[in-house]
Structures are given as structure tokens and as C-alpha cells.
């Protein structure tokens, strides 16, 4: 294979040892459910195993929550809301959020290691996740006191529009950015004054459990509850629960549709942050070296396991050969290996299921005559054979309606299309069911703005990618979702307005 692993000996002997030692140091003491401020076993007493995708060794046994546990958690959350949390004013909540942020910061290294063990992401990227998790709490702590409502008066009435929290919300978290996605949801929910039942992904439950331990002394009992378990056993009952007033979900579009249907049973409000198949459009004026770096980060960051990943490349004919050559060279120079090492650029995928899923798309692309410019399989390297690795892959020559182009692969796979006519290119760029994000690379500001407006998606980067700043709303068009995260709009998703109309007659 073209990429290089950390040395073979290291992988065969030192990697499992390093992972075992790190796990011994950072696996949370409690891997049970966190309900009403207590760590408790699941109602059934059953557990499931979470695995380290680098070594395929067991990390921990985690409580396997089911409907009975969701019911207990929702009850505990309402109890906390009614007896304590609804009495916290915005200043009180601000202090709690800031304390959570400081606590996350103080445990950055440990949380990053935990995330790398559970998910397989490179430690440098896990560290960025943890820092931006803390920033979420700070951002919402900053805006919570501006949440002031409105008035409308005339000669006959005095109208007030106030906001109220929902009370208890359900939050379902994916496995690609476990703590960061939990923070994207917890921070606005708490800022708006809600209690929550959070269900982490079954592949990566450990950082949410560690966060529960860390905030146990900061947040009143029952305000944050964590129910670990599987989607159909613990996630679904949360979406159907009649006393859950709002569900926030991040995950696949297929499951998002199911969540929407289930929430409809009780007319429960929802926000959905779903899949993507985002285009990156390259104009002929680009600096090839800079564009190569951006494209590479757009698709290979987090091993391609990003909903906003730039996974379809539309490169202008004039620069295509040079740019694709540079991309292949860049991939050849990547270090694939132990994600606990700082030098590693690409770690394993999260699970063997996800590897199989990616390889199925690659097989389909091969059968359809796709030309693999690089990659296309598991790395041919004995040192990486225990882990869930897939080679960084570039494919050219697929029809745009091929399944590997239309569907989200969620792996390190980039499909390439050359263009010379802008209108035809943009038609293809928009010819997917998704609309989460897009990228435009050019120094021509007029072209950049035109393309940014023409791409049908909720978030467009010009000359950058993955740069998500609190304050700039993130969310999808089309089948990529409903609602916005990361911004003041998000608070609106966690509260409802009440109009009070006082007669002046
Ligand atoms: P992926 O396909 O990438 O694994 P999913 O959309 O299946 O992502 O999972 C995202 C989150 O949704 C996980 O926490 C998972 O347990 C949860 N989940 C899966 N199925 C359901 C469901 N039917 N109802 C509610 N949550 C679910």
C-alpha cells in the first residue's frame, strides 16, 4: 500500500500494550447508567462491550439500557426540573455551564485519550474535540443572559412573549465525535433551562459517562441523565416517550426519518442533524498546494467519519491533473497507524461493521468501472491487520448517479469529477438528496460567492473546511436535517414561547 504505518514491530507489540496501559488509566470508574445523580445498573442487569477499534480488544462492559431505564431517567429528569432546576435563573445556569467548561478543560488529556481509545480518532484530533466541547459550554453560558423575550403594546393590550424551557428533552448522540456532539446538545439544553436524558452511541459511550462523573458535583441530581445502550432498545423509547418534550438527534438520515416518525406519535418537537455528501468545487485559479491540503483535510479528517466531510470533488479540467497528482502524493506521505501517537494522520474506523460498510461501497465502485487513483481496500500491512483500518481512497470515473456517489460512505473515500462548464458542474454538485455542507476553493471572490449561493446546503466554506465557530449556525438543507446547532438559533430549539396578552381595557 502507498501509506506508511508506524513501524510494524511497534504495532504488533507496543500498540496493544500502550492501549492497555492508557485504558487502565482513563476508563471511567462507572460504566453503568447515570440516572438521578446515581450510577446504577440497567433494569435488566445486562451489559454490552465497547471495543478499541485500533486493537479490536475489549475496553469496557457498559450497562445495556432499555425502555424501563429510559422511563426511570425521564422520571428523574422531571423530578429534578420540578423540584430544583426550574428554580435556577439564567445567571445560575451560566455559572453551571462555565464550571462544566472549566472541568472539561482541566481533563482535556484524559478525555482525549478516552475518545481515541473508544473511537479510533487520532489523538491530535481528539484533543481538538475536547477543547471545542468546553467552548460550547462557554458559548452558551455567554448568550444565556441575552434570552430576554419581547413585548408588544398598544392602546388595548400589553403583550409579552416570554420563553420557557421544554422541561425534559431527549438527546441521541452519534459515535463520530462522541463528547463534542454530546456538548453541542447538552450546552444549549441546559442553557435554555431543560433537564435531559442523553443516549450516547453504543460504539462510543465512555466519554459521556466520564463527563457524567466529572459534572456530578456541578449539576443538581437528575438534570443530566445518561442512558447507554443500543439504538432500538434505548434510543427508540426515548423518541417515543410521551413525557419527553423535545428530541435532538444526530446520526444517519435513515435513522433520522425513523426518529421523526416516532416523535410524531406525541407531536414531540425535533431537531435532526443527519448525513451529508458534500461537494468541494475547485476553480482553475487555485494554488494547488493549498487546495490539496484543504481537500485532504475535508475528506480525511476524523477518518472521513464526519457528516460534513467533503466527499465529492469537482475539479476544473485546467488544474485537475496537477491537483490529483498532488493529492495522491499527499496520501502516500500520510502516516496511518496508532491514533494514540501524535504523528498519526489517519486512525482506524470506529468498528468492523463500519469497515465492511465502506468496503461494500468500494466493491460496488470497482464493479462499476471506477478508477482507483489510490487506495481502495484495507491497508496491505500486517501491522494494521488487527485494527479497523481502510486506506485513504480516490476514485474517478464513476457515474454521478452511482450508489457510492449518492450515498454517504462515512469513510476516507473521495470521488472525483472534472468540469469545464460551470452550470453542468453545479447541477451535478446539487444532484444528491443531502445538503449539509459544501466547499469552494478560489481566490476569485465573485466566483466564490456565486458558487456558495448556488450550492444547496446549509453551510459553505470558502477557502477553508471543517471550521465550525460557535455563533455561526450549522445544520442541513434537504435530507441533511432540520434545525441549527452552534448558534443562538439553537436555544430557540430548546425552548418554547408563551404569549401573555394583558387587557388594558
Ligand atoms: P450510524 O448509522 O452512523 O451508526 P445511527 O444513525 O445508526 O448512526 O446512530 C446514531 C445514534 O442513533 C446512536 O446513538 C444510535 O444508537 C441511535 N439510534 C439508532 N437507531 C435508533 C432508533 N431507531 N431510534 C433512536 N435512536 C437510534
Short mmCIF file of C-alpha atoms and ligand atoms in Angstrom, two decimals:
data_model
loop_
_atom_site.label_atom_id
_atom_site.label_comp_id
_atom_site.label_asym_id
_atom_site.label_seq_id
_atom_site.Cartn_x
_atom_site.Cartn_y
_atom_site.Cartn_z
CA UNK A 1 0.00 0.00 0.00
CA UNK A 2 1.04 3.55 -0.51
CA UNK A 3 0.64 4.82 3.02
CA UNK A 4 3.06 4.07 5.79
CA UNK A 5 2.16 2.75 9.21
CA UNK A 6 4.07 3.43 12.38
CA UNK A 7 6.73 0.73 12.41
CA UNK A 8 5.49 -2.86 12.14
CA UNK A 9 7.16 -4.04 15.35
CA UNK A 10 5.61 -1.18 17.21
CA UNK A 11 2.16 -2.18 16.04
CA UNK A 12 2.49 -5.85 16.84
CA UNK A 13 3.84 -5.47 20.34
CA UNK A 14 3.86 -1.93 21.65
CA UNK A 15 0.48 -0.77 20.40
CA UNK A 16 -1.66 -3.25 22.34
CA UNK A 17 0.45 -2.57 25.43
CA UNK A 18 0.17 1.19 25.03
CA UNK A 19 -3.60 0.89 24.60
CA UNK A 20 -3.98 -1.37 27.62
CA UNK A 21 -1.98 0.96 29.82
CA UNK A 22 -3.87 4.01 28.62
CA UNK A 23 -7.19 2.23 29.10
CA UNK A 24 -6.22 1.29 32.66
CA UNK A 25 -5.55 4.95 33.35
CA UNK A 26 -8.59 6.57 31.73
CA UNK A 27 -11.58 4.18 31.55
CA UNK A 28 -14.23 5.72 33.84
CA UNK A 29 -14.83 4.13 37.19
CA UNK A 30 -18.56 3.90 36.42
CA UNK A 31 -19.77 2.33 33.21
CA UNK A 32 -23.35 1.96 34.36
CA UNK A 33 -26.33 4.23 33.72
CA UNK A 34 -26.34 7.71 35.26
CA UNK A 35 -29.85 8.44 36.50
CA UNK A 36 -30.93 10.94 39.14
CA UNK A 37 -27.31 11.60 40.07
CA UNK A 38 -26.60 7.91 40.79
CA UNK A 39 -24.61 5.37 38.81
CA UNK A 40 -26.90 2.34 38.61
CA UNK A 41 -27.18 -0.94 36.76
CA UNK A 42 -29.65 -1.36 33.95
CA UNK A 43 -33.05 -2.71 34.88
CA UNK A 44 -32.26 -5.98 33.08
CA UNK A 45 -28.79 -6.18 34.64
CA UNK A 46 -27.35 -6.69 31.16
CA UNK A 47 -24.24 -5.07 29.74
CA UNK A 48 -22.58 -4.75 26.34
CA UNK A 49 -18.94 -4.46 25.33
CA UNK A 50 -17.26 -1.41 23.88
CA UNK A 51 -14.20 -2.21 21.79
CA UNK A 52 -11.00 -0.39 20.90
CA UNK A 53 -11.01 -0.24 17.07
CA UNK A 54 -7.20 0.01 16.93
CA UNK A 55 -6.65 -3.37 18.60
CA UNK A 56 -10.13 -4.91 18.47
CA UNK A 57 -9.71 -5.62 22.19
CA UNK A 58 -12.44 -5.07 24.75
CA UNK A 59 -12.36 -1.71 26.51
CA UNK A 60 -15.24 -1.98 28.99
CA UNK A 61 -18.59 -3.55 29.83
CA UNK A 62 -21.28 -0.90 29.74
CA UNK A 63 -24.85 -1.01 31.05
CA UNK A 64 -27.35 -2.02 28.38
CA UNK A 65 -30.25 0.35 28.94
CA UNK A 66 -33.75 -0.39 27.69
CA UNK A 67 -37.20 1.16 27.87
CA UNK A 68 -37.52 0.61 31.63
CA UNK A 69 -34.30 2.60 32.15
CA UNK A 70 -35.42 5.36 29.81
CA UNK A 71 -38.64 5.60 31.83
CA UNK A 72 -36.66 5.87 35.07
CA UNK A 73 -34.40 8.52 33.58
CA UNK A 74 -37.29 10.62 32.23
CA UNK A 75 -38.96 10.46 35.65
CA UNK A 76 -35.75 11.51 37.40
CA UNK A 77 -35.31 14.37 34.92
CA UNK A 78 -38.84 15.71 35.53
CA UNK A 79 -38.33 15.40 39.25
CA UNK A 80 -35.12 17.45 39.01
CA UNK A 81 -36.85 20.01 36.81
CA UNK A 82 -39.87 20.41 39.08
CA UNK A 83 -38.01 20.48 42.38
CA UNK A 84 -34.79 22.31 41.58
CA UNK A 85 -33.60 23.14 38.07
CA UNK A 86 -36.59 25.27 37.06
CA UNK A 87 -35.68 27.50 40.02
CA UNK A 88 -32.23 28.24 38.59
CA UNK A 89 -32.24 31.61 36.86
CA UNK A 90 -30.11 32.38 33.82
CA UNK A 91 -27.22 33.59 36.00
CA UNK A 92 -27.26 30.34 37.97
CA UNK A 93 -27.27 28.33 34.78
CA UNK A 94 -24.47 30.44 33.35
CA UNK A 95 -22.28 29.62 36.37
CA UNK A 96 -23.01 25.88 35.97
CA UNK A 97 -22.12 25.96 32.28
CA UNK A 98 -18.87 27.80 32.92
CA UNK A 99 -17.92 25.34 35.62
CA UNK A 100 -18.57 22.43 33.26
CA UNK A 101 -16.34 24.12 30.64
CA UNK A 102 -13.50 24.57 33.14
CA UNK A 103 -13.85 20.96 34.28
CA UNK A 104 -13.64 19.65 30.71
CA UNK A 105 -10.58 21.81 30.10
CA UNK A 106 -8.92 20.52 33.26
CA UNK A 107 -9.37 16.93 31.99
CA UNK A 108 -8.52 17.50 28.32
CA UNK A 109 -5.73 14.96 28.07
CA UNK A 110 -7.62 12.18 29.79
CA UNK A 111 -10.83 12.79 27.82
CA UNK A 112 -8.92 12.94 24.53
CA UNK A 113 -7.23 9.63 25.27
CA UNK A 114 -10.56 8.07 26.17
CA UNK A 115 -12.08 9.30 22.92
CA UNK A 116 -9.15 7.95 20.90
CA UNK A 117 -9.45 4.55 22.57
CA UNK A 118 -13.20 4.32 22.04
CA UNK A 119 -13.46 5.85 18.57
CA UNK A 120 -10.01 5.40 16.97
CA UNK A 121 -9.56 9.06 16.04
CA UNK A 122 -6.01 10.48 16.09
CA UNK A 123 -5.14 11.99 19.47
CA UNK A 124 -4.42 15.39 17.90
CA UNK A 125 -8.00 15.47 16.57
CA UNK A 126 -9.47 14.11 19.82
CA UNK A 127 -7.76 16.96 21.67
CA UNK A 128 -9.41 19.47 19.33
CA UNK A 129 -12.78 17.78 20.06
CA UNK A 130 -12.36 18.17 23.80
CA UNK A 131 -11.30 21.81 23.57
CA UNK A 132 -14.25 22.66 21.39
CA UNK A 133 -16.57 20.75 23.75
CA UNK A 134 -15.54 23.12 26.54
CA UNK A 135 -16.06 26.07 24.18
CA UNK A 136 -19.66 25.00 23.55
CA UNK A 137 -20.46 25.39 27.24
CA UNK A 138 -18.72 28.79 27.30
CA UNK A 139 -20.55 30.00 24.21
CA UNK A 140 -23.99 29.13 25.59
CA UNK A 141 -23.02 30.48 29.00
CA UNK A 142 -22.27 33.73 27.17
CA UNK A 143 -25.61 34.08 25.41
CA UNK A 144 -27.93 32.65 28.04
CA UNK A 145 -28.49 36.01 29.74
CA UNK A 146 -29.48 37.71 26.48
CA UNK A 147 -32.53 35.50 26.28
CA UNK A 148 -34.93 38.27 27.21
CA UNK A 149 -38.23 37.90 25.34
CA UNK A 150 -40.28 40.64 23.64
CA UNK A 151 -43.17 42.96 24.32
CA UNK A 152 -45.83 44.43 22.05
CA UNK A 153 -48.18 47.04 23.42
CA UNK A 154 -50.96 49.17 22.00
CA UNK A 155 -53.91 51.05 23.47
CA UNK A 156 -55.90 47.96 24.34
CA UNK A 157 -53.38 45.35 25.38
CA UNK A 158 -49.93 44.73 26.79
CA UNK A 159 -48.43 41.68 25.13
CA UNK A 160 -45.39 39.81 26.40
CA UNK A 161 -43.69 37.00 24.56
CA UNK A 162 -41.63 35.02 27.02
CA UNK A 163 -39.64 31.83 26.53
CA UNK A 164 -39.91 28.72 28.66
CA UNK A 165 -37.82 25.55 28.60
CA UNK A 166 -39.47 22.36 27.40
CA UNK A 167 -38.77 20.69 30.74
CA UNK A 168 -37.29 17.33 29.76
CA UNK A 169 -35.58 16.68 26.44
CA UNK A 170 -34.06 13.55 24.87
CA UNK A 171 -30.71 13.74 23.11
CA UNK A 172 -29.29 11.00 20.89
CA UNK A 173 -25.58 11.15 20.11
CA UNK A 174 -23.53 9.61 17.28
CA UNK A 175 -20.16 7.87 17.54
CA UNK A 176 -18.02 10.08 15.27
CA UNK A 177 -17.48 13.00 17.71
CA UNK A 178 -18.83 11.48 20.93
CA UNK A 179 -18.07 14.15 23.54
CA UNK A 180 -18.24 17.05 21.12
CA UNK A 181 -21.69 16.06 19.85
CA UNK A 182 -22.85 15.48 23.42
CA UNK A 183 -21.63 19.00 24.27
CA UNK A 184 -23.32 20.52 21.19
CA UNK A 185 -26.55 19.15 22.66
CA UNK A 186 -26.07 19.41 26.42
CA UNK A 187 -24.88 23.02 26.49
CA UNK A 188 -27.90 24.63 24.76
CA UNK A 189 -30.36 22.29 26.51
CA UNK A 190 -29.06 23.29 29.95
CA UNK A 191 -28.65 26.94 28.97
CA UNK A 192 -32.33 27.06 27.98
CA UNK A 193 -33.26 25.55 31.35
CA UNK A 194 -34.05 21.93 30.46
CA UNK A 195 -33.19 18.65 32.09
CA UNK A 196 -32.01 15.95 29.72
CA UNK A 197 -31.76 12.24 29.06
CA UNK A 198 -28.74 11.66 26.85
CA UNK A 199 -28.15 8.46 24.93
CA UNK A 200 -24.58 8.06 23.65
CA UNK A 201 -23.84 5.80 20.69
CA UNK A 202 -23.29 2.16 21.61
CA UNK A 203 -19.88 2.22 19.87
CA UNK A 204 -18.55 5.12 21.96
CA UNK A 205 -20.29 5.53 25.32
CA UNK A 206 -17.26 6.16 27.54
CA UNK A 207 -16.63 9.90 27.27
CA UNK A 208 -20.26 10.74 28.11
CA UNK A 209 -20.02 8.50 31.19
CA UNK A 210 -16.78 10.17 32.24
CA UNK A 211 -18.39 13.57 31.73
CA UNK A 212 -21.24 12.43 34.00
CA UNK A 213 -18.69 11.59 36.69
CA UNK A 214 -16.96 14.94 36.23
CA UNK A 215 -20.12 17.07 36.42
CA UNK A 216 -21.77 15.08 39.20
CA UNK A 217 -20.82 17.73 41.77
CA UNK A 218 -21.63 20.65 39.47
CA UNK A 219 -25.09 19.84 38.17
CA UNK A 220 -28.00 19.02 40.51
CA UNK A 221 -29.02 15.35 40.57
CA UNK A 222 -31.29 14.35 37.69
CA UNK A 223 -30.60 17.38 35.49
CA UNK A 224 -28.32 15.33 33.23
CA UNK A 225 -29.05 11.60 32.88
CA UNK A 226 -27.09 9.22 30.67
CA UNK A 227 -28.71 6.02 29.40
CA UNK A 228 -26.23 3.87 27.49
CA UNK A 229 -27.44 1.18 25.14
CA UNK A 230 -28.46 0.36 21.59
CA UNK A 231 -30.50 2.48 19.22
CA UNK A 232 -33.55 0.25 19.05
CA UNK A 233 -33.51 -0.60 22.77
CA UNK A 234 -32.65 2.72 24.42
CA UNK A 235 -32.82 5.33 21.64
CA UNK A 236 -36.23 4.48 20.28
CA UNK A 237 -38.11 4.51 23.63
CA UNK A 238 -36.65 7.96 24.23
CA UNK A 239 -38.06 9.23 20.94
CA UNK A 240 -41.50 7.74 21.71
CA UNK A 241 -41.72 8.78 25.34
CA UNK A 242 -44.82 10.94 25.91
CA UNK A 243 -43.11 12.99 28.63
CA UNK A 244 -40.08 13.89 26.51
CA UNK A 245 -40.99 17.25 25.02
CA UNK A 246 -38.20 17.57 22.50
CA UNK A 247 -35.81 15.15 20.80
CA UNK A 248 -32.47 16.19 19.35
CA UNK A 249 -30.81 13.60 17.16
CA UNK A 250 -27.53 13.40 15.27
CA UNK A 251 -26.93 10.36 13.10
CA UNK A 252 -27.80 8.80 9.78
CA UNK A 253 -30.62 10.07 7.60
CA UNK A 254 -32.27 6.61 7.67
CA UNK A 255 -32.50 6.63 11.48
CA UNK A 256 -33.38 10.33 11.47
CA UNK A 257 -36.50 9.54 9.45
CA UNK A 258 -37.44 6.88 12.00
CA UNK A 259 -36.89 9.33 14.85
CA UNK A 260 -39.14 11.83 13.12
CA UNK A 261 -41.92 9.26 12.73
CA UNK A 262 -41.66 8.12 16.33
CA UNK A 263 -41.60 11.66 17.67
CA UNK A 264 -44.73 12.39 15.64
CA UNK A 265 -46.70 9.97 17.83
CA UNK A 266 -46.66 12.54 20.63
CA UNK A 267 -46.14 15.62 18.43
CA UNK A 268 -42.72 15.94 20.06
CA UNK A 269 -40.53 18.73 18.69
CA UNK A 270 -37.36 17.54 16.94
CA UNK A 271 -34.08 18.73 15.56
CA UNK A 272 -32.16 16.41 13.28
CA UNK A 273 -28.55 16.69 12.19
CA UNK A 274 -28.20 13.98 9.56
CA UNK A 275 -25.93 12.76 6.81
CA UNK A 276 -24.16 14.59 4.04
CA UNK A 277 -22.44 14.09 0.71
CA UNK A 278 -20.85 17.47 0.39
CA UNK A 279 -19.26 18.85 -2.79
CA UNK A 280 -15.98 20.74 -2.97
CA UNK A 281 -15.68 22.92 -6.04
CA UNK A 282 -12.22 23.81 -7.32
CA UNK A 283 -11.81 26.74 -9.72
CA UNK A 284 -8.89 26.96 -12.15
CA UNK A 285 -7.06 29.79 -10.34
CA UNK A 286 -6.24 27.78 -7.20
CA UNK A 287 -2.87 27.39 -5.58
CA UNK A 288 -2.51 23.64 -5.99
CA UNK A 289 -0.54 23.06 -2.78
CA UNK A 290 -3.06 24.97 -0.66
CA UNK A 291 -6.06 23.36 -2.35
CA UNK A 292 -4.54 19.91 -1.85
CA UNK A 293 -4.22 20.49 1.88
CA UNK A 294 -7.80 21.73 2.18
CA UNK A 295 -9.27 18.87 0.16
CA UNK A 296 -7.28 16.30 2.09
CA UNK A 297 -8.49 17.70 5.42
CA UNK A 298 -12.06 17.97 4.09
CA UNK A 299 -12.26 14.23 3.41
CA UNK A 300 -9.68 12.57 5.66
CA UNK A 301 -10.20 14.44 8.93
CA UNK A 302 -11.60 12.02 11.52
CA UNK A 303 -11.01 9.17 9.01
CA UNK A 304 -13.81 10.56 6.85
CA UNK A 305 -16.29 9.96 9.65
CA UNK A 306 -17.70 13.49 9.53
CA UNK A 307 -21.23 14.27 8.43
CA UNK A 308 -19.94 17.42 6.73
CA UNK A 309 -16.95 15.67 5.05
CA UNK A 310 -16.19 16.99 1.57
CA UNK A 311 -16.66 13.68 -0.22
CA UNK A 312 -17.32 14.71 -3.84
CA UNK A 313 -14.59 16.71 -5.56
CA UNK A 314 -15.43 18.85 -8.59
CA UNK A 315 -12.09 19.94 -10.00
CA UNK A 316 -11.70 22.23 -13.01
CA UNK A 317 -10.07 20.49 -16.01
CA UNK A 318 -7.26 23.06 -16.17
CA UNK A 319 -5.86 22.08 -12.78
CA UNK A 320 -7.15 18.51 -12.47
CA UNK A 321 -4.00 16.56 -13.37
CA UNK A 322 -1.71 18.62 -11.14
CA UNK A 323 -4.12 18.64 -8.23
CA UNK A 324 -4.96 14.93 -8.34
CA UNK A 325 -1.25 14.09 -8.58
CA UNK A 326 -0.57 16.25 -5.52
CA UNK A 327 -3.45 14.62 -3.63
CA UNK A 328 -2.07 11.15 -4.34
CA UNK A 329 1.41 12.28 -3.22
CA UNK A 330 -0.11 13.68 -0.05
CA UNK A 331 -1.88 10.41 0.67
CA UNK A 332 1.34 8.49 0.07
CA UNK A 333 3.01 10.62 2.73
CA UNK A 334 0.28 10.08 5.34
CA UNK A 335 1.06 8.11 8.47
CA UNK A 336 -1.63 5.52 9.12
CA UNK A 337 -1.30 3.84 12.46
CA UNK A 338 -1.74 4.08 16.19
CA UNK A 339 -4.09 7.00 16.87
CA UNK A 340 -2.59 7.46 20.34
CA UNK A 341 0.62 8.72 18.68
CA UNK A 342 0.85 12.42 17.77
CA UNK A 343 2.47 11.64 14.40
CA UNK A 344 -0.51 9.59 13.17
CA UNK A 345 -2.63 11.26 10.48
CA UNK A 346 -5.23 8.55 9.96
CA UNK A 347 -6.52 6.08 12.54
CA UNK A 348 -8.90 3.14 12.26
CA UNK A 349 -12.60 3.45 11.58
CA UNK A 350 -14.86 3.04 14.58
CA UNK A 351 -15.83 -0.62 14.12
CA UNK A 352 -15.55 -3.67 11.89
CA UNK A 353 -19.17 -3.05 10.77
CA UNK A 354 -18.15 0.38 9.51
CA UNK A 355 -15.13 -1.10 7.70
CA UNK A 356 -17.37 -3.66 5.98
CA UNK A 357 -19.84 -0.97 5.02
CA UNK A 358 -17.10 1.15 3.41
CA UNK A 359 -15.62 -1.85 1.59
CA UNK A 360 -19.04 -2.71 0.14
CA UNK A 361 -19.20 0.74 -1.45
CA UNK A 362 -15.66 0.31 -2.77
CA UNK A 363 -16.54 -3.07 -4.29
CA UNK A 364 -19.60 -1.56 -5.95
CA UNK A 365 -17.45 1.29 -7.31
CA UNK A 366 -14.91 -1.22 -8.66
CA UNK A 367 -17.62 -3.27 -10.36
CA UNK A 368 -18.98 -0.13 -11.99
CA UNK A 369 -15.58 0.58 -13.54
CA UNK A 370 -14.43 3.27 -11.11
CA UNK A 371 -10.72 4.10 -11.47
CA UNK A 372 -8.93 3.98 -8.12
CA UNK A 373 -6.23 6.66 -8.21
CA UNK A 374 -5.05 5.45 -4.81
CA UNK A 375 -6.35 3.16 -2.05
CA UNK A 376 -9.49 1.06 -2.34
CA UNK A 377 -9.06 -1.58 0.33
CA UNK A 378 -7.79 -2.37 3.80
CA UNK A 379 -4.08 -1.49 4.09
CA UNK A 380 -1.88 -4.36 2.95
CA UNK A 381 0.15 -4.23 6.14
CA UNK A 382 0.26 -6.98 8.77
CA UNK A 383 0.91 -4.37 11.44
CA UNK A 384 -2.53 -2.87 10.84
CA UNK A 385 -4.45 -6.10 10.36
CA UNK A 386 -5.95 -6.18 13.88
CA UNK A 387 -7.43 -2.72 13.56
CA UNK A 388 -10.38 -1.27 11.64
CA UNK A 389 -8.28 0.45 9.01
CA UNK A 390 -9.29 1.46 5.49
CA UNK A 391 -6.91 3.09 3.01
CA UNK A 392 -7.48 6.71 2.03
CA UNK A 393 -9.06 6.35 -1.39
CA UNK A 394 -9.60 8.49 -4.51
CA UNK A 395 -11.99 7.23 -7.20
CA UNK A 396 -12.54 8.76 -10.60
CA UNK A 397 -14.81 7.80 -13.48
CA UNK A 398 -18.00 6.86 -11.63
CA UNK A 399 -21.36 7.98 -12.96
CA UNK A 400 -22.75 10.60 -10.66
CA UNK A 401 -25.84 8.52 -10.02
CA UNK A 402 -23.76 5.56 -8.74
CA UNK A 403 -24.60 4.45 -5.21
CA UNK A 404 -21.08 5.28 -3.93
CA UNK A 405 -21.56 8.86 -5.13
CA UNK A 406 -25.13 9.31 -3.99
CA UNK A 407 -24.87 7.73 -0.54
CA UNK A 408 -22.83 8.73 2.47
CA UNK A 409 -19.87 6.34 2.84
CA UNK A 410 -18.63 7.89 6.08
CA UNK A 411 -15.08 6.77 5.41
CA UNK A 412 -11.85 8.09 3.84
CA UNK A 413 -13.19 7.93 0.28
CA UNK A 414 -13.28 10.84 -2.16
CA UNK A 415 -15.00 10.69 -5.56
CA UNK A 416 -13.56 12.92 -8.25
CA UNK A 417 -15.29 14.68 -11.15
CA UNK A 418 -13.63 17.03 -13.66
CA UNK A 419 -15.54 20.03 -15.01
CA UNK A 420 -15.25 22.80 -17.55
CA UNK A 421 -18.82 24.09 -17.73
CA UNK A 422 -19.98 25.76 -14.51
CA UNK A 423 -23.71 25.14 -14.96
CA UNK A 424 -23.30 21.44 -15.69
CA UNK A 425 -20.94 21.04 -12.75
CA UNK A 426 -23.30 22.80 -10.35
CA UNK A 427 -26.21 20.67 -11.49
CA UNK A 428 -24.23 17.56 -10.54
CA UNK A 429 -22.97 19.13 -7.30
CA UNK A 430 -26.60 19.57 -6.24
CA UNK A 431 -27.80 16.23 -7.58
CA UNK A 432 -27.90 14.40 -4.22
CA UNK A 433 -30.56 14.07 -1.55
CA UNK A 434 -28.25 15.65 1.02
CA UNK A 435 -27.49 19.32 1.64
CA UNK A 436 -25.37 19.63 4.74
CA UNK A 437 -22.26 21.48 3.60
CA UNK A 438 -20.02 22.40 0.71
CA UNK A 439 -16.62 23.87 -0.05
CA UNK A 440 -15.43 26.36 -2.67
CA UNK A 441 -11.75 26.95 -3.35
CA UNK A 442 -10.78 30.00 -5.37
CA UNK A 443 -9.33 33.46 -4.86
CA UNK A 444 -11.93 34.91 -7.25
CA UNK A 445 -14.39 36.37 -4.77
CA UNK A 446 -17.16 36.79 -7.34
CA UNK A 447 -16.96 33.16 -8.41
CA UNK A 448 -16.69 32.07 -4.79
CA UNK A 449 -19.85 33.90 -3.77
CA UNK A 450 -21.76 32.70 -6.79
CA UNK A 451 -20.83 29.06 -6.11
CA UNK A 452 -21.52 29.42 -2.37
CA UNK A 453 -25.02 30.66 -3.15
CA UNK A 454 -25.63 28.03 -5.83
CA UNK A 455 -24.68 25.02 -3.70
CA UNK A 456 -27.83 23.74 -1.99
CA UNK A 457 -26.54 23.22 1.53
CA UNK A 458 -26.70 24.71 4.99
CA UNK A 459 -23.03 25.59 5.45
CA UNK A 460 -20.45 26.61 2.84
CA UNK A 461 -16.75 27.13 3.42
CA UNK A 462 -14.78 29.34 1.06
CA UNK A 463 -11.05 28.53 1.24
CA UNK A 464 -11.33 26.50 4.43
CA UNK A 465 -13.16 23.39 5.64
CA UNK A 466 -14.47 21.96 8.94
CA UNK A 467 -14.01 25.36 10.58
CA UNK A 468 -17.06 25.46 12.89
CA UNK A 469 -17.22 28.57 15.04
CA UNK A 470 -19.74 28.93 17.87
CA UNK A 471 -22.12 31.65 16.72
CA UNK A 472 -22.30 30.50 13.09
CA UNK A 473 -25.31 28.18 12.72
CA UNK A 474 -24.65 24.64 11.48
CA UNK A 475 -27.35 22.40 10.02
CA UNK A 476 -28.69 20.88 6.86
CA UNK A 477 -30.86 21.59 3.86
CA UNK A 478 -32.83 18.83 2.10
CA UNK A 479 -32.43 15.42 3.77
CA UNK A 480 -29.49 16.56 5.89
CA UNK A 481 -31.70 17.74 8.70
CA UNK A 482 -33.92 20.18 10.48
CA UNK A 483 -32.74 22.88 12.85
CA UNK A 484 -29.42 24.55 13.59
CA UNK A 485 -26.73 23.91 16.16
CA UNK A 486 -23.81 26.02 17.42
CA UNK A 487 -25.67 29.31 17.50
CA UNK A 488 -28.30 31.45 19.19
CA UNK A 489 -30.92 29.72 16.98
CA UNK A 490 -30.12 26.54 18.89
CA UNK A 491 -31.51 27.99 22.11
CA UNK A 492 -34.81 28.52 20.28
CA UNK A 493 -34.91 24.78 19.58
CA UNK A 494 -34.77 24.08 23.32
CA UNK A 495 -37.50 26.43 24.47
CA UNK A 496 -40.98 27.43 23.51
CA UNK A 497 -42.56 30.85 23.51
CA UNK A 498 -45.56 31.83 25.57
CA UNK A 499 -47.61 34.88 24.73
CA UNK A 500 -49.23 36.70 27.64
CA UNK A 501 -51.85 39.15 26.49
CA UNK A 502 -52.93 41.54 29.25
CA UNK A 503 -56.01 43.61 28.52
CA UNK A 504 -55.61 47.33 29.17
CA UNK A 505 -59.36 47.99 28.98
P1 LIG B 1 -24.70 5.14 12.19
O1 LIG B 1 -25.57 4.61 11.10
O2 LIG B 1 -23.70 6.11 11.69
O3 LIG B 1 -24.16 4.11 13.14
P2 LIG B 1 -27.03 5.83 13.59
O4 LIG B 1 -27.87 6.87 12.97
O5 LIG B 1 -27.42 4.41 13.47
O6 LIG B 1 -25.59 6.07 13.06
O7 LIG B 1 -26.80 6.12 15.14
C1 LIG B 1 -26.76 7.39 15.73
C2 LIG B 1 -27.37 7.31 17.11
O8 LIG B 1 -28.74 6.94 16.97
C3 LIG B 1 -26.78 6.23 18.02
O9 LIG B 1 -26.79 6.72 19.36
C4 LIG B 1 -27.75 5.08 17.88
O10 LIG B 1 -27.77 4.21 18.98
C5 LIG B 1 -29.06 5.83 17.78
N1 LIG B 1 -30.14 5.08 17.13
C6 LIG B 1 -30.05 4.08 16.22
N2 LIG B 1 -31.28 3.64 15.87
C7 LIG B 1 -32.18 4.38 16.58
C8 LIG B 1 -33.60 4.42 16.64
N3 LIG B 1 -34.36 3.61 15.93
N4 LIG B 1 -34.17 5.32 17.46
C9 LIG B 1 -33.42 6.18 18.18
N5 LIG B 1 -32.08 6.18 18.17
C10 LIG B 1 -31.45 5.30 17.37
#
